[in-house]
Amino acid sequence: MSSISRRSLLGYSGTAAAGAVVGTATSAEQAQAAETETASAVFPDGTLFTGGSSIADADTYLTIKFSVETNAGDASGNHIDPGELADLLSDFAVSRGWPAVTFYGTPVPAKLN
């Protein structure tokens, strides 16, 4: 919950704004809890990750798919983490004017980044 008291919000901006902030804080807490649950998902080597983004005003869509599979294992120091790759691809898309891309992995339908 937010550290801002409902009483101070009511005095400052009215009932509707207070309700909106309280509702937003609750939604943020729920989203964080869901993210914590999916952060522990384990994706096997070769998992296909798919992410998308769109620019609503231009009716334009971007889809990115990738998979990482190595036979080197984690001990070699050459491991490529799919989460890091997803973040890099999302950052690259943002640098080109797209909204951030969130990737999901299959066969495990869970959020990657």
PDB file of N, CA and C in Angstrom:
ATOM      1  N   MET A   1       0.837  -1.178   0.000  1.00  0.00           N
ATOM      2  CA  MET A   1       0.000   0.000   0.000  1.00  0.00           C
ATOM      3  C   MET A   1       0.877   1.234   0.000  1.00  0.00           C
ATOM      4  N   SER A   2       0.392   2.286  -0.502  1.00  0.00           N
ATOM      5  CA  SER A   2       1.128   3.543  -0.580  1.00  0.00           C
ATOM      6  C   SER A   2       1.342   4.125   0.811  1.00  0.00           C
ATOM      7  N   SER A   3       2.429   4.855   0.998  1.00  0.00           N
ATOM      8  CA  SER A   3       2.699   5.491   2.285  1.00  0.00           C
ATOM      9  C   SER A   3       1.955   6.814   2.424  1.00  0.00           C
ATOM     10  N   ILE A   4       1.235   7.241   1.404  1.00  0.00           N
ATOM     11  CA  ILE A   4       0.456   8.475   1.453  1.00  0.00           C
ATOM     12  C   ILE A   4      -0.878   8.152   2.105  1.00  0.00           C
ATOM     13  N   SER A   5      -1.243   8.929   3.108  1.00  0.00           N
ATOM     14  CA  SER A   5      -2.507   8.657   3.791  1.00  0.00           C
ATOM     15  C   SER A   5      -3.678   9.101   2.940  1.00  0.00           C
ATOM     16  N   ARG A   6      -4.769   8.381   3.071  1.00  0.00           N
ATOM     17  CA  ARG A   6      -5.987   8.724   2.329  1.00  0.00           C
ATOM     18  C   ARG A   6      -6.489  10.101   2.749  1.00  0.00           C
ATOM     19  N   ARG A   7      -6.348  10.422   4.023  1.00  0.00           N
ATOM     20  CA  ARG A   7      -6.814  11.714   4.529  1.00  0.00           C
ATOM     21  C   ARG A   7      -6.066  12.868   3.860  1.00  0.00           C
ATOM     22  N   SER A   8      -4.725  12.733   3.706  1.00  0.00           N
ATOM     23  CA  SER A   8      -3.969  13.813   3.073  1.00  0.00           C
ATOM     24  C   SER A   8      -4.337  13.941   1.593  1.00  0.00           C
ATOM     25  N   LEU A   9      -4.647  12.825   0.950  1.00  0.00           N
ATOM     26  CA  LEU A   9      -5.075  12.878  -0.442  1.00  0.00           C
ATOM     27  C   LEU A   9      -6.428  13.560  -0.581  1.00  0.00           C
ATOM     28  N   LEU A  10      -7.337  13.238   0.327  1.00  0.00           N
ATOM     29  CA  LEU A  10      -8.665  13.852   0.276  1.00  0.00           C
ATOM     30  C   LEU A  10      -8.586  15.360   0.458  1.00  0.00           C
ATOM     31  N   GLY A  11      -7.743  15.785   1.375  1.00  0.00           N
ATOM     32  CA  GLY A  11      -7.592  17.211   1.613  1.00  0.00           C
ATOM     33  C   GLY A  11      -6.948  17.918   0.448  1.00  0.00           C
ATOM     34  N   TYR A  12      -6.131  17.207  -0.312  1.00  0.00           N
ATOM     35  CA  TYR A  12      -5.384  17.841  -1.399  1.00  0.00           C
ATOM     36  C   TYR A  12      -6.112  17.804  -2.729  1.00  0.00           C
ATOM     37  N   SER A  13      -6.675  16.640  -3.083  1.00  0.00           N
ATOM     38  CA  SER A  13      -7.144  16.529  -4.461  1.00  0.00           C
ATOM     39  C   SER A  13      -8.536  15.956  -4.639  1.00  0.00           C
ATOM     40  N   GLY A  14      -9.215  15.621  -3.602  1.00  0.00           N
ATOM     41  CA  GLY A  14     -10.577  15.125  -3.751  1.00  0.00           C
ATOM     42  C   GLY A  14     -10.673  13.613  -3.717  1.00  0.00           C
ATOM     43  N   THR A  15     -11.880  13.140  -3.559  1.00  0.00           N
ATOM     44  CA  THR A  15     -12.146  11.718  -3.379  1.00  0.00           C
ATOM     45  C   THR A  15     -11.753  10.887  -4.588  1.00  0.00           C
ATOM     46  N   ALA A  16     -12.047  11.337  -5.782  1.00  0.00           N
ATOM     47  CA  ALA A  16     -11.762  10.546  -6.982  1.00  0.00           C
ATOM     48  C   ALA A  16     -10.271  10.302  -7.137  1.00  0.00           C
ATOM     49  N   ALA A  17      -9.465  11.330  -6.928  1.00  0.00           N
ATOM     50  CA  ALA A  17      -8.013  11.169  -7.063  1.00  0.00           C
ATOM     51  C   ALA A  17      -7.479  10.247  -5.982  1.00  0.00           C
ATOM     52  N   ALA A  18      -8.008  10.351  -4.770  1.00  0.00           N
ATOM     53  CA  ALA A  18      -7.566   9.481  -3.682  1.00  0.00           C
ATOM     54  C   ALA A  18      -7.865   8.031  -4.024  1.00  0.00           C
ATOM     55  N   GLY A  19      -9.057   7.771  -4.521  1.00  0.00           N
ATOM     56  CA  GLY A  19      -9.410   6.410  -4.900  1.00  0.00           C
ATOM     57  C   GLY A  19      -8.535   5.883  -6.023  1.00  0.00           C
ATOM     58  N   ALA A  20      -8.193   6.746  -6.968  1.00  0.00           N
ATOM     59  CA  ALA A  20      -7.341   6.335  -8.081  1.00  0.00           C
ATOM     60  C   ALA A  20      -5.958   5.956  -7.603  1.00  0.00           C
ATOM     61  N   VAL A  21      -5.387   6.741  -6.686  1.00  0.00           N
ATOM     62  CA  VAL A  21      -4.048   6.434  -6.180  1.00  0.00           C
ATOM     63  C   VAL A  21      -4.065   5.160  -5.365  1.00  0.00           C
ATOM     64  N   VAL A  22      -5.068   4.990  -4.512  1.00  0.00           N
ATOM     65  CA  VAL A  22      -5.168   3.778  -3.708  1.00  0.00           C
ATOM     66  C   VAL A  22      -5.348   2.566  -4.609  1.00  0.00           C
ATOM     67  N   GLY A  23      -6.182   2.685  -5.639  1.00  0.00           N
ATOM     68  CA  GLY A  23      -6.381   1.593  -6.588  1.00  0.00           C
ATOM     69  C   GLY A  23      -5.126   1.271  -7.360  1.00  0.00           C
ATOM     70  N   THR A  24      -4.364   2.292  -7.737  1.00  0.00           N
ATOM     71  CA  THR A  24      -3.116   2.099  -8.466  1.00  0.00           C
ATOM     72  C   THR A  24      -2.097   1.373  -7.610  1.00  0.00           C
ATOM     73  N   ALA A  25      -2.010   1.742  -6.343  1.00  0.00           N
ATOM     74  CA  ALA A  25      -1.060   1.085  -5.450  1.00  0.00           C
ATOM     75  C   ALA A  25      -1.394  -0.389  -5.310  1.00  0.00           C
ATOM     76  N   THR A  26      -2.677  -0.715  -5.192  1.00  0.00           N
ATOM     77  CA  THR A  26      -3.089  -2.102  -5.074  1.00  0.00           C
ATOM     78  C   THR A  26      -2.760  -2.867  -6.345  1.00  0.00           C
ATOM     79  N   SER A  27      -3.027  -2.279  -7.506  1.00  0.00           N
ATOM     80  CA  SER A  27      -2.721  -2.923  -8.777  1.00  0.00           C
ATOM     81  C   SER A  27      -1.224  -3.161  -8.917  1.00  0.00           C
ATOM     82  N   ALA A  28      -0.421  -2.198  -8.497  1.00  0.00           N
ATOM     83  CA  ALA A  28       1.033  -2.340  -8.575  1.00  0.00           C
ATOM     84  C   ALA A  28       1.512  -3.478  -7.684  1.00  0.00           C
ATOM     85  N   GLU A  29       0.919  -3.604  -6.497  1.00  0.00           N
ATOM     86  CA  GLU A  29       1.302  -4.694  -5.603  1.00  0.00           C
ATOM     87  C   GLU A  29       0.938  -6.043  -6.209  1.00  0.00           C
ATOM     88  N   GLN A  30      -0.233  -6.145  -6.834  1.00  0.00           N
ATOM     89  CA  GLN A  30      -0.652  -7.389  -7.464  1.00  0.00           C
ATOM     90  C   GLN A  30       0.269  -7.738  -8.626  1.00  0.00           C
ATOM     91  N   ALA A  31       0.645  -6.745  -9.414  1.00  0.00           N
ATOM     92  CA  ALA A  31       1.548  -6.980 -10.545  1.00  0.00           C
ATOM     93  C   ALA A  31       2.911  -7.445 -10.061  1.00  0.00           C
ATOM     94  N   GLN A  32       3.389  -6.847  -8.967  1.00  0.00           N
ATOM     95  CA  GLN A  32       4.687  -7.246  -8.424  1.00  0.00           C
ATOM     96  C   GLN A  32       4.636  -8.677  -7.908  1.00  0.00           C
ATOM     97  N   ALA A  33       3.543  -9.058  -7.270  1.00  0.00           N
ATOM     98  CA  ALA A  33       3.396 -10.433  -6.779  1.00  0.00           C
ATOM     99  C   ALA A  33       3.373 -11.420  -7.931  1.00  0.00           C
ATOM    100  N   ALA A  34       2.676 -11.087  -9.013  1.00  0.00           N
ATOM    101  CA  ALA A  34       2.631 -11.958 -10.184  1.00  0.00           C
ATOM    102  C   ALA A  34       3.995 -12.076 -10.826  1.00  0.00           C
ATOM    103  N   GLU A  35       4.737 -10.965 -10.864  1.00  0.00           N
ATOM    104  CA  GLU A  35       6.079 -10.977 -11.446  1.00  0.00           C
ATOM    105  C   GLU A  35       7.012 -11.854 -10.631  1.00  0.00           C
ATOM    106  N   THR A  36       6.889 -11.825  -9.306  1.00  0.00           N
ATOM    107  CA  THR A  36       7.718 -12.655  -8.437  1.00  0.00           C
ATOM    108  C   THR A  36       7.451 -14.128  -8.702  1.00  0.00           C
ATOM    109  N   GLU A  37       6.177 -14.481  -8.917  1.00  0.00           N
ATOM    110  CA  GLU A  37       5.831 -15.867  -9.198  1.00  0.00           C
ATOM    111  C   GLU A  37       6.451 -16.345 -10.502  1.00  0.00           C
ATOM    112  N   THR A  38       6.402 -15.530 -11.561  1.00  0.00           N
ATOM    113  CA  THR A  38       6.913 -15.965 -12.856  1.00  0.00           C
ATOM    114  C   THR A  38       8.422 -15.835 -12.953  1.00  0.00           C
ATOM    115  N   ALA A  39       9.040 -15.037 -12.081  1.00  0.00           N
ATOM    116  CA  ALA A  39      10.490 -14.881 -12.130  1.00  0.00           C
ATOM    117  C   ALA A  39      11.193 -16.186 -11.811  1.00  0.00           C
ATOM    118  N   SER A  40      10.512 -17.102 -11.122  1.00  0.00           N
ATOM    119  CA  SER A  40      11.124 -18.369 -10.761  1.00  0.00           C
ATOM    120  C   SER A  40      10.915 -19.444 -11.826  1.00  0.00           C
ATOM    121  N   ALA A  41      10.248 -19.109 -12.936  1.00  0.00           N
ATOM    122  CA  ALA A  41      10.014 -20.078 -14.001  1.00  0.00           C
ATOM    123  C   ALA A  41      11.337 -20.517 -14.602  1.00  0.00           C
ATOM    124  N   VAL A  42      11.458 -21.807 -14.860  1.00  0.00           N
ATOM    125  CA  VAL A  42      12.673 -22.355 -15.460  1.00  0.00           C
ATOM    126  C   VAL A  42      12.351 -22.728 -16.900  1.00  0.00           C
ATOM    127  N   PHE A  43      13.122 -22.174 -17.822  1.00  0.00           N
ATOM    128  CA  PHE A  43      12.922 -22.447 -19.233  1.00  0.00           C
ATOM    129  C   PHE A  43      14.018 -23.396 -19.713  1.00  0.00           C
ATOM    130  N   PRO A  44      13.656 -24.487 -20.365  1.00  0.00           N
ATOM    131  CA  PRO A  44      14.669 -25.409 -20.881  1.00  0.00           C
ATOM    132  C   PRO A  44      15.422 -24.813 -22.066  1.00  0.00           C
ATOM    133  N   ASP A  45      16.607 -25.343 -22.338  1.00  0.00           N
ATOM    134  CA  ASP A  45      17.388 -24.915 -23.501  1.00  0.00           C
ATOM    135  C   ASP A  45      16.530 -25.052 -24.759  1.00  0.00           C
ATOM    136  N   GLY A  46      16.610 -24.086 -25.637  1.00  0.00           N
ATOM    137  CA  GLY A  46      15.880 -24.135 -26.890  1.00  0.00           C
ATOM    138  C   GLY A  46      14.459 -23.606 -26.813  1.00  0.00           C
ATOM    139  N   THR A  47      14.078 -23.064 -25.662  1.00  0.00           N
ATOM    140  CA  THR A  47      12.737 -22.495 -25.519  1.00  0.00           C
ATOM    141  C   THR A  47      12.546 -21.359 -26.511  1.00  0.00           C
ATOM    142  N   LEU A  48      11.393 -21.298 -27.160  1.00  0.00           N
ATOM    143  CA  LEU A  48      11.081 -20.215 -28.078  1.00  0.00           C
ATOM    144  C   LEU A  48      10.455 -19.077 -27.290  1.00  0.00           C
ATOM    145  N   PHE A  49      11.064 -17.897 -27.371  1.00  0.00           N
ATOM    146  CA  PHE A  49      10.555 -16.701 -26.712  1.00  0.00           C
ATOM    147  C   PHE A  49       9.982 -15.775 -27.777  1.00  0.00           C
ATOM    148  N   THR A  50       8.818 -15.221 -27.489  1.00  0.00           N
ATOM    149  CA  THR A  50       8.152 -14.322 -28.411  1.00  0.00           C
ATOM    150  C   THR A  50       7.726 -13.066 -27.671  1.00  0.00           C
ATOM    151  N   GLY A  51       7.958 -11.929 -28.290  1.00  0.00           N
ATOM    152  CA  GLY A  51       7.531 -10.667 -27.707  1.00  0.00           C
ATOM    153  C   GLY A  51       7.012  -9.756 -28.791  1.00  0.00           C
ATOM    154  N   GLY A  52       6.183  -8.824 -28.402  1.00  0.00           N
ATOM    155  CA  GLY A  52       5.628  -7.915 -29.385  1.00  0.00           C
ATOM    156  C   GLY A  52       5.429  -6.526 -28.827  1.00  0.00           C
ATOM    157  N   SER A  53       5.285  -5.596 -29.723  1.00  0.00           N
ATOM    158  CA  SER A  53       5.067  -4.208 -29.362  1.00  0.00           C
ATOM    159  C   SER A  53       4.282  -3.572 -30.493  1.00  0.00           C
ATOM    160  N   SER A  54       3.577  -2.499 -30.164  1.00  0.00           N
ATOM    161  CA  SER A  54       2.827  -1.820 -31.214  1.00  0.00           C
ATOM    162  C   SER A  54       2.791  -0.325 -30.950  1.00  0.00           C
ATOM    163  N   ILE A  55       2.661   0.405 -32.036  1.00  0.00           N
ATOM    164  CA  ILE A  55       2.474   1.851 -31.971  1.00  0.00           C
ATOM    165  C   ILE A  55       1.041   2.084 -32.410  1.00  0.00           C
ATOM    166  N   ALA A  56       0.187   2.391 -31.445  1.00  0.00           N
ATOM    167  CA  ALA A  56      -1.252   2.465 -31.697  1.00  0.00           C
ATOM    168  C   ALA A  56      -1.618   3.521 -32.736  1.00  0.00           C
ATOM    169  N   ASP A  57      -0.981   4.685 -32.665  1.00  0.00           N
ATOM    170  CA  ASP A  57      -1.316   5.768 -33.591  1.00  0.00           C
ATOM    171  C   ASP A  57      -1.025   5.403 -35.041  1.00  0.00           C
ATOM    172  N   ALA A  58      -0.001   4.592 -35.249  1.00  0.00           N
ATOM    173  CA  ALA A  58       0.401   4.249 -36.611  1.00  0.00           C
ATOM    174  C   ALA A  58      -0.130   2.887 -37.046  1.00  0.00           C
ATOM    175  N   ASP A  59      -0.831   2.163 -36.151  1.00  0.00           N
ATOM    176  CA  ASP A  59      -1.326   0.822 -36.444  1.00  0.00           C
ATOM    177  C   ASP A  59      -0.185  -0.060 -36.964  1.00  0.00           C
ATOM    178  N   THR A  60       0.956   0.002 -36.267  1.00  0.00           N
ATOM    179  CA  THR A  60       2.167  -0.696 -36.660  1.00  0.00           C
ATOM    180  C   THR A  60       2.570  -1.670 -35.558  1.00  0.00           C
ATOM    181  N   TYR A  61       2.969  -2.870 -35.942  1.00  0.00           N
ATOM    182  CA  TYR A  61       3.297  -3.911 -34.976  1.00  0.00           C
ATOM    183  C   TYR A  61       4.711  -4.429 -35.180  1.00  0.00           C
ATOM    184  N   LEU A  62       5.320  -4.861 -34.086  1.00  0.00           N
ATOM    185  CA  LEU A  62       6.650  -5.457 -34.109  1.00  0.00           C
ATOM    186  C   LEU A  62       6.570  -6.781 -33.362  1.00  0.00           C
ATOM    187  N   THR A  63       7.086  -7.851 -33.945  1.00  0.00           N
ATOM    188  CA  THR A  63       7.163  -9.145 -33.281  1.00  0.00           C
ATOM    189  C   THR A  63       8.605  -9.622 -33.354  1.00  0.00           C
ATOM    190  N   ILE A  64       9.117 -10.063 -32.219  1.00  0.00           N
ATOM    191  CA  ILE A  64      10.477 -10.601 -32.154  1.00  0.00           C
ATOM    192  C   ILE A  64      10.398 -11.985 -31.540  1.00  0.00           C
ATOM    193  N   LYS A  65      11.052 -12.952 -32.185  1.00  0.00           N
ATOM    194  CA  LYS A  65      11.117 -14.322 -31.676  1.00  0.00           C
ATOM    195  C   LYS A  65      12.576 -14.732 -31.616  1.00  0.00           C
ATOM    196  N   PHE A  66      12.936 -15.444 -30.540  1.00  0.00           N
ATOM    197  CA  PHE A  66      14.301 -15.955 -30.457  1.00  0.00           C
ATOM    198  C   PHE A  66      14.345 -17.198 -29.585  1.00  0.00           C
ATOM    199  N   SER A  67      15.414 -17.929 -29.755  1.00  0.00           N
ATOM    200  CA  SER A  67      15.660 -19.135 -28.982  1.00  0.00           C
ATOM    201  C   SER A  67      17.158 -19.227 -28.735  1.00  0.00           C
ATOM    202  N   VAL A  68      17.542 -19.719 -27.559  1.00  0.00           N
ATOM    203  CA  VAL A  68      18.959 -19.885 -27.244  1.00  0.00           C
ATOM    204  C   VAL A  68      19.186 -21.337 -26.841  1.00  0.00           C
ATOM    205  N   GLU A  69      20.121 -21.979 -27.504  1.00  0.00           N
ATOM    206  CA  GLU A  69      20.468 -23.354 -27.159  1.00  0.00           C
ATOM    207  C   GLU A  69      21.967 -23.530 -27.333  1.00  0.00           C
ATOM    208  N   THR A  70      22.620 -24.010 -26.294  1.00  0.00           N
ATOM    209  CA  THR A  70      24.058 -24.272 -26.371  1.00  0.00           C
ATOM    210  C   THR A  70      24.332 -25.642 -25.785  1.00  0.00           C
ATOM    211  N   ASN A  71      25.472 -26.205 -26.141  1.00  0.00           N
ATOM    212  CA  ASN A  71      25.890 -27.453 -25.526  1.00  0.00           C
ATOM    213  C   ASN A  71      27.068 -27.210 -24.588  1.00  0.00           C
ATOM    214  N   ALA A  72      27.405 -25.940 -24.351  1.00  0.00           N
ATOM    215  CA  ALA A  72      28.557 -25.594 -23.511  1.00  0.00           C
ATOM    216  C   ALA A  72      28.241 -25.720 -22.025  1.00  0.00           C
ATOM    217  N   GLY A  73      27.003 -25.573 -21.621  1.00  0.00           N
ATOM    218  CA  GLY A  73      26.638 -25.644 -20.208  1.00  0.00           C
ATOM    219  C   GLY A  73      26.964 -24.356 -19.474  1.00  0.00           C
ATOM    220  N   ASP A  74      26.560 -24.288 -18.234  1.00  0.00           N
ATOM    221  CA  ASP A  74      26.749 -23.079 -17.438  1.00  0.00           C
ATOM    222  C   ASP A  74      28.173 -22.915 -16.930  1.00  0.00           C
ATOM    223  N   ALA A  75      28.892 -23.989 -16.759  1.00  0.00           N
ATOM    224  CA  ALA A  75      30.218 -23.927 -16.143  1.00  0.00           C
ATOM    225  C   ALA A  75      31.281 -23.310 -17.051  1.00  0.00           C
ATOM    226  N   SER A  76      31.036 -23.263 -18.357  1.00  0.00           N
ATOM    227  CA  SER A  76      32.062 -22.794 -19.293  1.00  0.00           C
ATOM    228  C   SER A  76      32.253 -21.287 -19.290  1.00  0.00           C
ATOM    229  N   GLY A  77      31.316 -20.533 -18.729  1.00  0.00           N
ATOM    230  CA  GLY A  77      31.410 -19.076 -18.769  1.00  0.00           C
ATOM    231  C   GLY A  77      30.882 -18.492 -20.061  1.00  0.00           C
ATOM    232  N   ASN A  78      30.456 -19.336 -20.988  1.00  0.00           N
ATOM    233  CA  ASN A  78      29.919 -18.880 -22.271  1.00  0.00           C
ATOM    234  C   ASN A  78      28.397 -18.888 -22.295  1.00  0.00           C
ATOM    235  N   HIS A  79      27.784 -19.078 -21.151  1.00  0.00           N
ATOM    236  CA  HIS A  79      26.323 -19.169 -21.075  1.00  0.00           C
ATOM    237  C   HIS A  79      25.678 -17.855 -21.495  1.00  0.00           C
ATOM    238  N   ILE A  80      24.686 -17.939 -22.358  1.00  0.00           N
ATOM    239  CA  ILE A  80      23.910 -16.765 -22.764  1.00  0.00           C
ATOM    240  C   ILE A  80      22.554 -16.874 -22.089  1.00  0.00           C
ATOM    241  N   ASP A  81      22.282 -15.952 -21.203  1.00  0.00           N
ATOM    242  CA  ASP A  81      21.025 -15.953 -20.462  1.00  0.00           C
ATOM    243  C   ASP A  81      19.912 -15.368 -21.325  1.00  0.00           C
ATOM    244  N   PRO A  82      18.820 -16.096 -21.539  1.00  0.00           N
ATOM    245  CA  PRO A  82      17.727 -15.572 -22.368  1.00  0.00           C
ATOM    246  C   PRO A  82      17.127 -14.281 -21.810  1.00  0.00           C
ATOM    247  N   GLY A  83      17.098 -14.113 -20.495  1.00  0.00           N
ATOM    248  CA  GLY A  83      16.570 -12.892 -19.895  1.00  0.00           C
ATOM    249  C   GLY A  83      17.388 -11.676 -20.275  1.00  0.00           C
ATOM    250  N   GLU A  84      18.700 -11.825 -20.275  1.00  0.00           N
ATOM    251  CA  GLU A  84      19.572 -10.716 -20.675  1.00  0.00           C
ATOM    252  C   GLU A  84      19.381 -10.382 -22.149  1.00  0.00           C
ATOM    253  N   LEU A  85      19.245 -11.423 -22.957  1.00  0.00           N
ATOM    254  CA  LEU A  85      19.033 -11.212 -24.395  1.00  0.00           C
ATOM    255  C   LEU A  85      17.684 -10.528 -24.634  1.00  0.00           C
ATOM    256  N   ALA A  86      16.664 -10.925 -23.902  1.00  0.00           N
ATOM    257  CA  ALA A  86      15.346 -10.299 -24.023  1.00  0.00           C
ATOM    258  C   ALA A  86      15.426  -8.816 -23.667  1.00  0.00           C
ATOM    259  N   ASP A  87      16.146  -8.498 -22.586  1.00  0.00           N
ATOM    260  CA  ASP A  87      16.294  -7.092 -22.190  1.00  0.00           C
ATOM    261  C   ASP A  87      17.051  -6.295 -23.246  1.00  0.00           C
ATOM    262  N   LEU A  88      18.099  -6.886 -23.828  1.00  0.00           N
ATOM    263  CA  LEU A  88      18.856  -6.202 -24.877  1.00  0.00           C
ATOM    264  C   LEU A  88      17.987  -5.933 -26.113  1.00  0.00           C
ATOM    265  N   LEU A  89      17.209  -6.933 -26.519  1.00  0.00           N
ATOM    266  CA  LEU A  89      16.336  -6.751 -27.683  1.00  0.00           C
ATOM    267  C   LEU A  89      15.257  -5.701 -27.407  1.00  0.00           C
ATOM    268  N   SER A  90      14.721  -5.705 -26.191  1.00  0.00           N
ATOM    269  CA  SER A  90      13.722  -4.700 -25.835  1.00  0.00           C
ATOM    270  C   SER A  90      14.339  -3.305 -25.842  1.00  0.00           C
ATOM    271  N   ASP A  91      15.533  -3.174 -25.271  1.00  0.00           N
ATOM    272  CA  ASP A  91      16.219  -1.878 -25.257  1.00  0.00           C
ATOM    273  C   ASP A  91      16.515  -1.399 -26.680  1.00  0.00           C
ATOM    274  N   PHE A  92      16.885  -2.336 -27.560  1.00  0.00           N
ATOM    275  CA  PHE A  92      17.153  -1.977 -28.949  1.00  0.00           C
ATOM    276  C   PHE A  92      15.876  -1.462 -29.623  1.00  0.00           C
ATOM    277  N   ALA A  93      14.751  -2.147 -29.385  1.00  0.00           N
ATOM    278  CA  ALA A  93      13.482  -1.708 -29.962  1.00  0.00           C
ATOM    279  C   ALA A  93      13.112  -0.316 -29.443  1.00  0.00           C
ATOM    280  N   VAL A  94      13.325  -0.079 -28.153  1.00  0.00           N
ATOM    281  CA  VAL A  94      13.029   1.232 -27.565  1.00  0.00           C
ATOM    282  C   VAL A  94      13.894   2.307 -28.211  1.00  0.00           C
ATOM    283  N   SER A  95      15.166   1.969 -28.488  1.00  0.00           N
ATOM    284  CA  SER A  95      16.060   2.948 -29.109  1.00  0.00           C
ATOM    285  C   SER A  95      15.609   3.323 -30.522  1.00  0.00           C
ATOM    286  N   ARG A  96      14.782   2.474 -31.129  1.00  0.00           N
ATOM    287  CA  ARG A  96      14.247   2.738 -32.473  1.00  0.00           C
ATOM    288  C   ARG A  96      12.832   3.308 -32.437  1.00  0.00           C
ATOM    289  N   GLY A  97      12.355   3.668 -31.234  1.00  0.00           N
ATOM    290  CA  GLY A  97      11.061   4.321 -31.127  1.00  0.00           C
ATOM    291  C   GLY A  97       9.887   3.428 -30.774  1.00  0.00           C
ATOM    292  N   TRP A  98      10.125   2.147 -30.521  1.00  0.00           N
ATOM    293  CA  TRP A  98       9.050   1.231 -30.146  1.00  0.00           C
ATOM    294  C   TRP A  98       8.867   1.246 -28.628  1.00  0.00           C
ATOM    295  N   PRO A  99       7.659   0.933 -28.159  1.00  0.00           N
ATOM    296  CA  PRO A  99       7.481   0.713 -26.716  1.00  0.00           C
ATOM    297  C   PRO A  99       8.261  -0.539 -26.303  1.00  0.00           C
ATOM    298  N   ALA A 100       8.553  -0.660 -25.008  1.00  0.00           N
ATOM    299  CA  ALA A 100       9.296  -1.815 -24.494  1.00  0.00           C
ATOM    300  C   ALA A 100       8.594  -3.115 -24.876  1.00  0.00           C
ATOM    301  N   VAL A 101       9.394  -4.145 -25.131  1.00  0.00           N
ATOM    302  CA  VAL A 101       8.885  -5.459 -25.518  1.00  0.00           C
ATOM    303  C   VAL A 101       9.019  -6.401 -24.322  1.00  0.00           C
ATOM    304  N   THR A 102       7.948  -7.085 -23.980  1.00  0.00           N
ATOM    305  CA  THR A 102       7.985  -8.106 -22.940  1.00  0.00           C
ATOM    306  C   THR A 102       7.911  -9.458 -23.630  1.00  0.00           C
ATOM    307  N   PHE A 103       8.847 -10.345 -23.309  1.00  0.00           N
ATOM    308  CA  PHE A 103       8.912 -11.654 -23.945  1.00  0.00           C
ATOM    309  C   PHE A 103       8.293 -12.716 -23.052  1.00  0.00           C
ATOM    310  N   TYR A 104       7.644 -13.680 -23.690  1.00  0.00           N
ATOM    311  CA  TYR A 104       7.061 -14.821 -23.005  1.00  0.00           C
ATOM    312  C   TYR A 104       7.642 -16.080 -23.619  1.00  0.00           C
ATOM    313  N   GLY A 105       7.879 -17.071 -22.773  1.00  0.00           N
ATOM    314  CA  GLY A 105       8.468 -18.315 -23.256  1.00  0.00           C
ATOM    315  C   GLY A 105       7.454 -19.427 -23.343  1.00  0.00           C
ATOM    316  N   THR A 106       7.623 -20.282 -24.344  1.00  0.00           N
ATOM    317  CA  THR A 106       6.837 -21.498 -24.456  1.00  0.00           C
ATOM    318  C   THR A 106       7.811 -22.659 -24.559  1.00  0.00           C
ATOM    319  N   PRO A 107       7.600 -23.787 -24.027  1.00  0.00           N
ATOM    320  CA  PRO A 107       6.341 -24.354 -23.603  1.00  0.00           C
ATOM    321  C   PRO A 107       5.833 -23.846 -22.245  1.00  0.00           C
ATOM    322  N   VAL A 108       6.674 -23.215 -21.456  1.00  0.00           N
ATOM    323  CA  VAL A 108       6.222 -22.660 -20.184  1.00  0.00           C
ATOM    324  C   VAL A 108       5.648 -21.277 -20.468  1.00  0.00           C
ATOM    325  N   PRO A 109       4.341 -21.056 -20.346  1.00  0.00           N
ATOM    326  CA  PRO A 109       3.772 -19.744 -20.678  1.00  0.00           C
ATOM    327  C   PRO A 109       3.995 -18.748 -19.542  1.00  0.00           C
ATOM    328  N   ALA A 110       5.221 -18.260 -19.422  1.00  0.00           N
ATOM    329  CA  ALA A 110       5.562 -17.347 -18.351  1.00  0.00           C
ATOM    330  C   ALA A 110       6.380 -16.191 -18.887  1.00  0.00           C
ATOM    331  N   LYS A 111       6.284 -15.073 -18.198  1.00  0.00           N
ATOM    332  CA  LYS A 111       7.010 -13.858 -18.578  1.00  0.00           C
ATOM    333  C   LYS A 111       8.512 -14.074 -18.387  1.00  0.00           C
ATOM    334  N   LEU A 112       9.314 -13.625 -19.341  1.00  0.00           N
ATOM    335  CA  LEU A 112      10.761 -13.756 -19.244  1.00  0.00           C
ATOM    336  C   LEU A 112      11.391 -12.496 -18.685  1.00  0.00           C
ATOM    337  N   ASN A 113      11.023 -11.320 -19.187  1.00  0.00           N
ATOM    338  CA  ASN A 113      11.642 -10.062 -18.721  1.00  0.00           C
ATOM    339  C   ASN A 113      10.632  -9.099 -18.198  1.00  0.00           C
TER     340      ASN A 113
END
